[in-house]
Amino acid sequence: MTTTDATTLPGADEVRALTDLAERLARSAGDLVRSGRPDRVEVAATKSSAVDPVTAMDLASETHLRALLAEHRPDDGVLGEEHGWEPGTTGLTWVLDPIDGTVNYLYGVPAYAISVGVVAGEPDPERWTVVAGCVHAVVDGRTYTAGRGLGAYRDGVRLAVNPERELATSLVGTGFGYRADRRRAQGRVLAELLPQVRDIRRIGSAALDLCRVAEGTLDVHYERGLNPWDLAAGEVVAREAGAVVTGLRGRRASADMSVVGPAGTVAALAALLADLGADSDG
Ligand code: IPD
């Protein structure tokens, strides 16, 4: 197994193998989530607030992904939404969202996905280099894959972001946190932004949102509060389709803010978001 860190990245053959494995894992967890969805999904627990649910299937899907990784890549690290971080020894970490879009899963809204990313370096969006990833939409089976330097694909079709657009004609995706104080601040930002763009979409799965930017069914996406597992696989898909992935005020994308899309559109949106103080809850 190749040893890597933030400065020693895997070569093209290993990136291809990691991409293939990410896809196998995401599809396998997708089969589990698809076939095991009861008619009525119950909340098993809550996390950051009463409206931040965990279902039994979030836990089962992550357990399944971790078991496959233990079999195929036992020396890599794993960071997952439900079971935390287990460091590895290779410099690579698998970053897992066992169901991205859990509220949609709970209600049967057909926009939820398995997100499997691989990053080099610390599993922190401000420090990592995304290497490979797969986002598998559970309900319709759309599957997005990307490997660093190898392009981004949806079911074998090469993806490219939309041409740069003015904000006034841009379709903007976003999402909201689970805490009331953050939502209040996000609502204030949205009230300023909405009159200045074509329209807003809140689809409910950040991983799918980033893939939509990659395929051009959204122009740009921004969100405050994304976790590493919401971002990792979608980031590599978006980047490989030509997107810029950034934060505000010269920072990299982080939990404070991520803005993803064609460079010119991102520059205009990031400047407006900075003016609006969208990277704070004040
Ligand atoms: C959530 C979704 C949602 C985003 C939230 C995320 P989860 O992930 O990606 O679109 O707005 O910030 O937490 O909780 O369904 O895995």
Coordinates of C-alpha atoms and ligand atoms in Angstrom, one line a residue:
M1 CA 0.0 0.0 0.0
T2 CA 1.4 3.4 -0.9
T3 CA 2.1 5.7 2.1
T4 CA 1.0 9.2 1.6
D5 CA 0.5 12.5 3.4
A6 CA -0.6 16.0 2.5
T7 CA 2.5 16.5 0.3
T8 CA 2.9 12.9 -1.0
L9 CA -0.3 12.3 -3.0
P10 CA -1.2 9.0 -4.6
G11 CA -0.3 8.5 -8.2
A12 CA -2.9 8.2 -11.0
D13 CA -3.3 4.4 -10.7
E14 CA -3.9 4.5 -7.0
V15 CA -6.3 7.4 -7.4
R16 CA -8.3 5.3 -10.0
A17 CA -8.3 2.4 -7.6
L18 CA -9.5 4.6 -4.7
T19 CA -12.2 6.1 -6.9
D20 CA -13.4 2.6 -7.9
L21 CA -13.5 1.5 -4.3
A22 CA -15.4 4.6 -3.2
E23 CA -18.0 3.8 -5.8
R24 CA -18.3 0.2 -4.7
L25 CA -18.7 1.2 -1.1
A26 CA -21.3 3.9 -1.8
R27 CA -23.3 1.6 -4.1
S28 CA -23.2 -1.2 -1.5
A29 CA -24.4 1.1 1.3
G30 CA -27.0 2.5 -1.2
D31 CA -28.4 -1.0 -1.7
L32 CA -28.7 -1.4 2.1
V33 CA -30.4 1.9 2.6
R34 CA -32.8 1.4 -0.4
S35 CA -33.8 -2.2 0.5
G36 CA -34.0 -1.6 4.2
R37 CA -36.2 1.6 4.3
P38 CA -39.3 0.9 6.4
D39 CA -42.6 2.5 5.3
R40 CA -42.4 4.7 8.4
V41 CA -38.8 5.8 9.4
E42 CA -38.3 6.5 13.1
V43 CA -35.8 8.9 14.7
A44 CA -33.4 6.8 16.8
A45 CA -31.6 9.8 18.4
T46 CA -30.9 13.4 17.9
K47 CA -27.5 15.3 17.7
S48 CA -26.9 19.0 17.7
S49 CA -30.5 19.9 18.3
A50 CA -34.0 18.3 18.5
V51 CA -34.3 18.8 14.7
D52 CA -31.0 17.0 13.8
P53 CA -32.1 13.4 13.6
V54 CA -30.2 10.1 13.4
T55 CA -32.0 7.0 12.2
A56 CA -31.2 3.4 12.7
M57 CA -30.2 3.3 9.0
D58 CA -27.6 6.1 9.4
L59 CA -25.9 3.9 12.0
A60 CA -26.3 0.7 10.0
S61 CA -25.0 2.3 6.8
E62 CA -21.9 3.6 8.5
T63 CA -21.2 0.3 10.2
H64 CA -21.5 -1.4 6.8
L65 CA -19.1 1.1 5.2
R66 CA -16.6 0.7 8.0
A67 CA -16.7 -3.1 7.7
L68 CA -15.9 -2.9 4.0
L69 CA -13.0 -0.5 4.6
A70 CA -11.6 -2.8 7.3
E71 CA -11.6 -5.5 4.7
H72 CA -10.2 -3.5 1.7
R73 CA -8.1 -0.6 3.3
P74 CA -7.4 -1.6 6.9
D75 CA -4.5 0.8 7.3
D76 CA -6.3 4.0 6.2
G77 CA -8.1 6.3 8.7
V78 CA -11.8 6.6 8.8
L79 CA -13.9 9.7 9.8
G80 CA -17.7 9.1 9.7
E81 CA -20.6 11.2 10.7
E82 CA -22.0 8.8 13.3
H83 CA -19.0 7.0 14.7
G84 CA -16.2 9.6 14.7
W85 CA -12.5 9.4 13.7
E86 CA -10.2 6.4 13.8
P87 CA -6.8 7.5 12.5
G88 CA -4.8 5.3 10.2
T89 CA -1.1 4.9 9.2
T90 CA -1.1 5.7 5.5
G91 CA -2.0 9.4 5.5
L92 CA -5.3 8.7 3.7
T93 CA -8.6 9.1 5.5
W94 CA -12.0 7.9 4.3
V95 CA -14.6 10.5 5.1
L96 CA -18.1 9.0 5.2
D97 CA -21.6 10.4 5.3
P98 CA -23.7 7.2 5.6
I99 CA -26.9 9.1 4.6
D100 CA -26.5 12.8 3.6
G101 CA -30.0 14.2 3.6
T102 CA -31.2 12.4 6.7
V103 CA -34.3 14.6 7.1
N104 CA -35.2 13.8 3.5
Y105 CA -34.7 10.1 4.2
L106 CA -36.9 10.4 7.3
Y107 CA -39.8 12.0 5.3
G108 CA -39.4 10.1 2.1
V109 CA -38.3 13.1 0.1
P110 CA -36.2 11.5 -2.7
A111 CA -32.9 13.5 -2.3
Y112 CA -30.5 11.6 0.0
A113 CA -27.2 10.0 -0.8
I114 CA -24.3 8.0 0.4
S115 CA -21.1 10.1 0.4
V116 CA -17.7 8.4 0.4
G117 CA -14.6 10.6 0.1
V118 CA -10.9 9.9 0.5
V119 CA -8.6 12.7 1.6
A120 CA -4.8 13.1 2.1
G121 CA -3.6 14.9 5.2
E122 CA -5.7 15.8 8.2
P123 CA -9.4 15.1 7.7
D124 CA -10.1 18.8 8.0
P125 CA -11.4 20.8 4.9
E126 CA -8.9 23.6 5.6
R127 CA -6.0 21.2 5.5
W128 CA -6.9 18.2 3.4
T129 CA -6.4 17.5 -0.3
V130 CA -9.4 15.6 -1.6
V131 CA -8.2 12.6 -3.6
A132 CA -11.3 10.7 -4.7
G133 CA -15.0 10.3 -4.0
C134 CA -18.4 9.0 -4.9
V135 CA -21.8 10.4 -4.1
H136 CA -24.6 7.8 -4.8
A137 CA -28.2 9.1 -4.8
V138 CA -30.1 6.3 -3.1
V139 CA -33.6 6.7 -4.7
D140 CA -32.8 7.2 -8.4
G141 CA -29.3 5.6 -8.3
R142 CA -27.5 8.6 -10.0
T143 CA -23.8 8.1 -9.1
Y144 CA -21.2 10.8 -9.2
T145 CA -17.5 9.8 -9.1
A146 CA -14.2 11.8 -9.3
G147 CA -10.5 11.2 -8.8
R148 CA -8.0 14.0 -8.4
G149 CA -6.7 14.8 -11.9
L150 CA -9.0 12.2 -13.5
G151 CA -12.2 14.3 -14.0
A152 CA -15.7 14.0 -12.6
Y153 CA -18.4 11.7 -14.0
R154 CA -22.1 11.0 -13.5
D155 CA -22.8 7.4 -14.5
G156 CA -19.9 7.5 -17.0
V157 CA -20.7 11.0 -18.4
R158 CA -18.0 13.6 -18.0
L159 CA -19.2 16.6 -16.0
A160 CA -18.4 20.3 -16.3
V161 CA -19.7 23.3 -14.3
N162 CA -21.8 26.0 -16.0
P163 CA -20.1 29.0 -17.5
E164 CA -19.6 31.9 -15.1
R165 CA -22.8 33.9 -14.7
E166 CA -23.8 37.1 -13.0
L167 CA -25.4 36.5 -9.7
A168 CA -28.6 38.0 -11.0
T169 CA -29.0 35.0 -13.3
S170 CA -27.5 32.4 -11.1
L171 CA -29.5 29.5 -9.5
V172 CA -28.0 29.3 -6.0
G173 CA -28.1 26.2 -3.7
T174 CA -27.7 26.5 0.0
G175 CA -28.6 24.8 3.3
F176 CA -29.3 25.6 6.9
G177 CA -27.9 24.4 10.2
Y178 CA -29.8 22.7 12.9
R179 CA -29.5 25.3 15.7
A180 CA -32.1 28.1 16.0
D181 CA -29.5 30.9 16.5
R182 CA -27.6 29.9 13.3
R183 CA -30.8 29.6 11.3
R184 CA -31.9 33.1 12.4
A185 CA -28.6 34.5 11.0
Q186 CA -28.8 32.3 7.9
G187 CA -32.3 33.7 7.3
R188 CA -31.1 37.3 7.5
V189 CA -28.4 36.5 4.9
L190 CA -30.9 34.8 2.7
A191 CA -33.3 37.8 2.8
E192 CA -30.6 40.0 1.4
L193 CA -29.4 37.5 -1.2
L194 CA -32.7 36.3 -2.6
P195 CA -33.6 39.6 -4.4
Q196 CA -30.1 39.5 -6.0
V197 CA -30.1 36.0 -7.6
R198 CA -32.2 34.1 -10.1
D199 CA -33.6 31.9 -7.3
I200 CA -32.6 29.7 -4.3
R201 CA -32.8 25.9 -3.9
R202 CA -32.6 24.2 -0.5
I203 CA -32.6 20.6 -1.6
G204 CA -31.4 19.1 1.7
S205 CA -28.3 17.1 0.8
A206 CA -25.1 19.1 0.6
A207 CA -23.3 16.3 -1.2
L208 CA -25.9 16.2 -3.9
D209 CA -25.9 20.0 -4.1
L210 CA -22.2 20.0 -4.9
C211 CA -22.7 17.3 -7.5
R212 CA -25.5 19.5 -9.0
V213 CA -23.0 22.3 -9.3
A214 CA -20.6 19.9 -11.0
E215 CA -23.3 18.9 -13.6
G216 CA -24.7 22.4 -14.0
T217 CA -28.2 21.8 -12.5
L218 CA -27.2 24.5 -9.9
D219 CA -24.9 27.4 -10.8
V220 CA -23.3 27.8 -7.4
H221 CA -23.7 26.6 -3.8
Y222 CA -22.9 28.2 -0.4
E223 CA -23.4 27.0 3.1
R224 CA -22.3 27.9 6.6
G225 CA -21.8 24.9 8.9
L226 CA -20.9 22.0 6.6
N227 CA -19.1 19.1 8.3
P228 CA -16.2 17.3 6.7
W229 CA -18.4 14.4 5.7
D230 CA -20.9 16.7 4.0
L231 CA -18.1 18.1 1.9
A232 CA -15.4 15.6 1.1
A233 CA -16.8 13.6 -1.8
G234 CA -18.8 16.5 -3.3
E235 CA -15.7 18.7 -3.1
V236 CA -13.7 16.4 -5.4
V237 CA -16.6 15.9 -7.8
A238 CA -17.1 19.7 -8.0
R239 CA -13.4 20.5 -8.3
E240 CA -12.9 17.9 -11.1
A241 CA -15.8 19.4 -13.0
G242 CA -14.0 22.8 -12.9
A243 CA -15.5 24.4 -9.7
V244 CA -13.6 26.5 -7.3
V245 CA -14.2 25.5 -3.6
T246 CA -13.4 28.3 -1.2
G247 CA -14.3 30.1 2.0
L248 CA -14.6 33.9 2.5
R249 CA -11.9 36.6 3.0
G250 CA -9.1 34.4 1.4
R251 CA -9.8 31.4 3.6
R252 CA -10.3 27.9 2.4
A253 CA -13.7 26.2 2.7
S254 CA -14.4 25.2 6.2
A255 CA -17.4 24.9 8.6
D256 CA -17.5 28.7 8.7
M257 CA -18.4 28.9 5.0
S258 CA -18.0 27.1 1.8
V259 CA -18.8 28.5 -1.7
V260 CA -18.6 26.2 -4.7
G261 CA -19.0 26.9 -8.4
P262 CA -17.4 28.5 -11.4
A263 CA -14.6 31.0 -10.4
G264 CA -16.3 34.2 -11.5
T265 CA -19.7 33.4 -10.0
V266 CA -18.0 32.2 -6.7
A267 CA -16.0 35.5 -6.6
A268 CA -19.1 37.6 -6.8
L269 CA -21.1 35.5 -4.3
A270 CA -18.2 35.3 -1.8
A271 CA -17.8 39.1 -1.9
L272 CA -21.5 39.6 -1.2
L273 CA -21.5 36.9 1.5
A274 CA -18.5 38.6 3.2
D275 CA -20.3 42.0 3.1
L276 CA -23.3 40.3 4.7
G277 CA -21.2 38.7 7.4
A278 CA -22.5 35.3 6.4
D279 CA -19.6 33.5 8.0
S280 CA -20.8 34.4 11.5
D281 CA -23.9 33.8 13.5
G282 CA -24.1 37.4 14.6
Ligands
IPD1 C1 -27.1 17.8 6.1 C2 -27.4 18.0 4.7 C3 -28.1 19.4 4.5 C4 -27.2 20.5 5.0 C5 -26.8 20.2 6.5 C6 -26.2 18.9 6.6 P1 -27.1 15.3 7.1 O1 -26.4 16.5 6.3 O2 -26.3 17.9 3.9 O3 -28.3 19.6 3.1 O4 -27.9 21.7 4.9 O5 -25.9 21.2 6.8 O6 -25.9 18.7 8.0 O7 -27.3 15.7 8.5 O8 -28.4 15.0 6.4 O9 -26.1 14.2 6.9

